[in-house]
Amino acid sequence: QVQLVESGGGLVQPGGSLRLSCAASGIRFSIYPMAWYRQAPGKQRDLVAQIISGGTTNYADSVKGRFTISRDNAKNTVYLQMSGLKPEDTAVYYCNAARVITGENYWGQGTQVTVSS
């Protein structure tokens, strides 16, 4: 059974930082591209950042220079370090593991990030 469990969300003031974690089980983690998505109320779920098995990363333009995605294959965990947070970063953040070649696509339950003074 595949599980992706996010943690690290919360309430933070504008300009603050948070680190999200996503612990994976039930998959061969090291070969999966991993990603973070977010969904604000009334909006679609959008890609925030992705890291492939080789370590290459890509980011949404809105978070470039502020967010960093990383992975620890020994711990089966992917991270999202967020700094310079803005109110518009407020959303539920979801961890995703997907392999196009097999059609596998797994989601975590989400963790709420609220940026407010």
Short mmCIF file of C-alpha atoms in Angstrom, two decimals:
data_model
loop_
_atom_site.label_atom_id
_atom_site.label_comp_id
_atom_site.label_asym_id
_atom_site.label_seq_id
_atom_site.Cartn_x
_atom_site.Cartn_y
_atom_site.Cartn_z
CA GLN A 1 0.00 0.00 0.00
CA VAL A 2 1.41 3.35 -1.05
CA GLN A 3 1.37 6.15 1.49
CA LEU A 4 2.57 9.72 1.25
CA VAL A 5 2.38 11.56 4.56
CA GLU A 6 2.97 15.30 4.63
CA SER A 7 3.92 17.31 7.69
CA GLY A 8 5.25 20.73 8.58
CA GLY A 9 2.40 23.01 7.61
CA GLY A 10 1.05 25.74 9.84
CA LEU A 11 0.50 29.42 10.33
CA VAL A 12 3.38 31.77 9.56
CA GLN A 13 3.74 35.52 9.20
CA PRO A 14 4.59 37.10 5.86
CA GLY A 15 8.31 36.86 5.22
CA GLY A 16 8.60 33.77 7.38
CA SER A 17 9.77 30.26 6.59
CA LEU A 18 8.44 26.72 6.80
CA ARG A 19 9.75 23.33 5.80
CA LEU A 20 7.33 20.72 4.57
CA SER A 21 8.19 17.03 4.63
CA CYS A 22 6.63 14.11 2.81
CA ALA A 23 7.46 10.59 3.94
CA ALA A 24 6.78 7.89 1.37
CA SER A 25 6.20 4.19 1.87
CA GLY A 26 5.13 1.35 -0.38
CA ILE A 27 7.09 2.56 -3.40
CA ARG A 28 10.67 2.32 -4.61
CA PHE A 29 11.13 5.94 -3.67
CA SER A 30 14.48 6.58 -5.35
CA ILE A 31 13.16 6.05 -8.88
CA TYR A 32 10.07 8.24 -8.55
CA PRO A 33 9.88 11.85 -9.62
CA MET A 34 8.46 13.69 -6.60
CA ALA A 35 6.57 16.94 -6.57
CA TRP A 36 4.75 19.43 -4.41
CA TYR A 37 1.47 20.92 -5.56
CA ARG A 38 -0.78 23.44 -3.87
CA GLN A 39 -4.43 24.31 -4.02
CA ALA A 40 -5.94 27.51 -2.70
CA PRO A 41 -9.69 27.75 -1.99
CA GLY A 42 -11.66 27.98 -5.21
CA LYS A 43 -8.61 27.44 -7.39
CA GLN A 44 -7.10 24.52 -9.25
CA ARG A 45 -4.26 22.42 -7.93
CA ASP A 46 -0.99 23.75 -9.35
CA LEU A 47 2.54 22.41 -9.50
CA VAL A 48 4.91 24.19 -7.11
CA ALA A 49 8.13 22.22 -7.50
CA GLN A 50 9.38 18.92 -8.82
CA ILE A 51 12.51 16.84 -8.33
CA ILE A 52 13.33 13.84 -10.47
CA SER A 53 15.30 10.81 -9.40
CA GLY A 54 18.57 12.28 -10.63
CA GLY A 55 18.07 15.44 -8.61
CA THR A 56 17.07 17.85 -11.37
CA THR A 57 14.52 20.35 -10.14
CA ASN A 58 12.01 22.73 -11.61
CA TYR A 59 9.81 25.37 -10.01
CA ALA A 60 6.76 27.43 -10.69
CA ASP A 61 7.75 30.98 -11.58
CA SER A 62 5.89 32.29 -8.54
CA VAL A 63 8.18 30.47 -6.10
CA LYS A 64 11.56 30.57 -7.86
CA GLY A 65 14.23 31.92 -5.57
CA ARG A 66 12.06 31.43 -2.47
CA PHE A 67 11.31 27.69 -2.34
CA THR A 68 13.70 24.76 -2.55
CA ILE A 69 12.73 21.16 -3.13
CA SER A 70 15.06 18.37 -2.05
CA ARG A 71 14.95 14.66 -1.41
CA ASP A 72 16.64 12.15 0.86
CA ASN A 73 16.41 8.75 -0.78
CA ALA A 74 17.79 7.04 2.31
CA LYS A 75 14.83 8.36 4.31
CA ASN A 76 12.24 8.06 1.51
CA THR A 77 11.42 11.70 2.13
CA VAL A 78 10.99 14.79 0.00
CA TYR A 79 11.14 18.30 1.43
CA LEU A 80 9.98 21.74 0.47
CA GLN A 81 11.85 24.57 2.15
CA MET A 82 9.80 27.73 1.86
CA SER A 83 11.13 31.17 2.69
CA GLY A 84 9.98 34.70 2.03
CA LEU A 85 6.42 33.47 2.38
CA LYS A 86 3.62 35.66 1.07
CA PRO A 87 -0.11 35.63 1.78
CA GLU A 88 -0.66 34.33 -1.74
CA ASP A 89 1.28 31.19 -0.80
CA THR A 90 -1.62 30.23 1.47
CA ALA A 91 -2.96 26.88 0.29
CA VAL A 92 -3.13 23.19 1.02
CA TYR A 93 0.14 21.67 -0.09
CA TYR A 94 0.13 18.16 -1.51
CA CYS A 95 2.95 15.71 -2.06
CA ASN A 96 2.88 13.74 -5.32
CA ALA A 97 4.71 10.70 -6.64
CA ALA A 98 4.13 9.88 -10.29
CA ARG A 99 5.70 7.81 -13.03
CA VAL A 100 4.43 8.57 -16.52
CA ILE A 101 5.82 5.34 -17.94
CA THR A 102 3.66 3.20 -15.65
CA GLY A 103 0.74 5.56 -15.16
CA GLU A 104 1.22 5.55 -11.40
CA ASN A 105 0.10 8.71 -9.63
CA TYR A 106 -0.05 8.96 -5.84
CA TRP A 107 -1.10 11.82 -3.57
CA GLY A 108 -0.71 12.66 0.07
CA GLN A 109 -3.54 13.97 2.20
CA GLY A 110 -2.26 17.55 2.14
CA THR A 111 -1.00 19.97 4.74
CA GLN A 112 -2.34 23.48 5.28
CA VAL A 113 -0.01 26.45 4.97
CA THR A 114 -1.43 29.81 6.02
CA VAL A 115 0.56 33.00 5.62
CA SER A 116 -1.01 35.82 7.57
CA SER A 117 -0.15 38.54 10.04
#
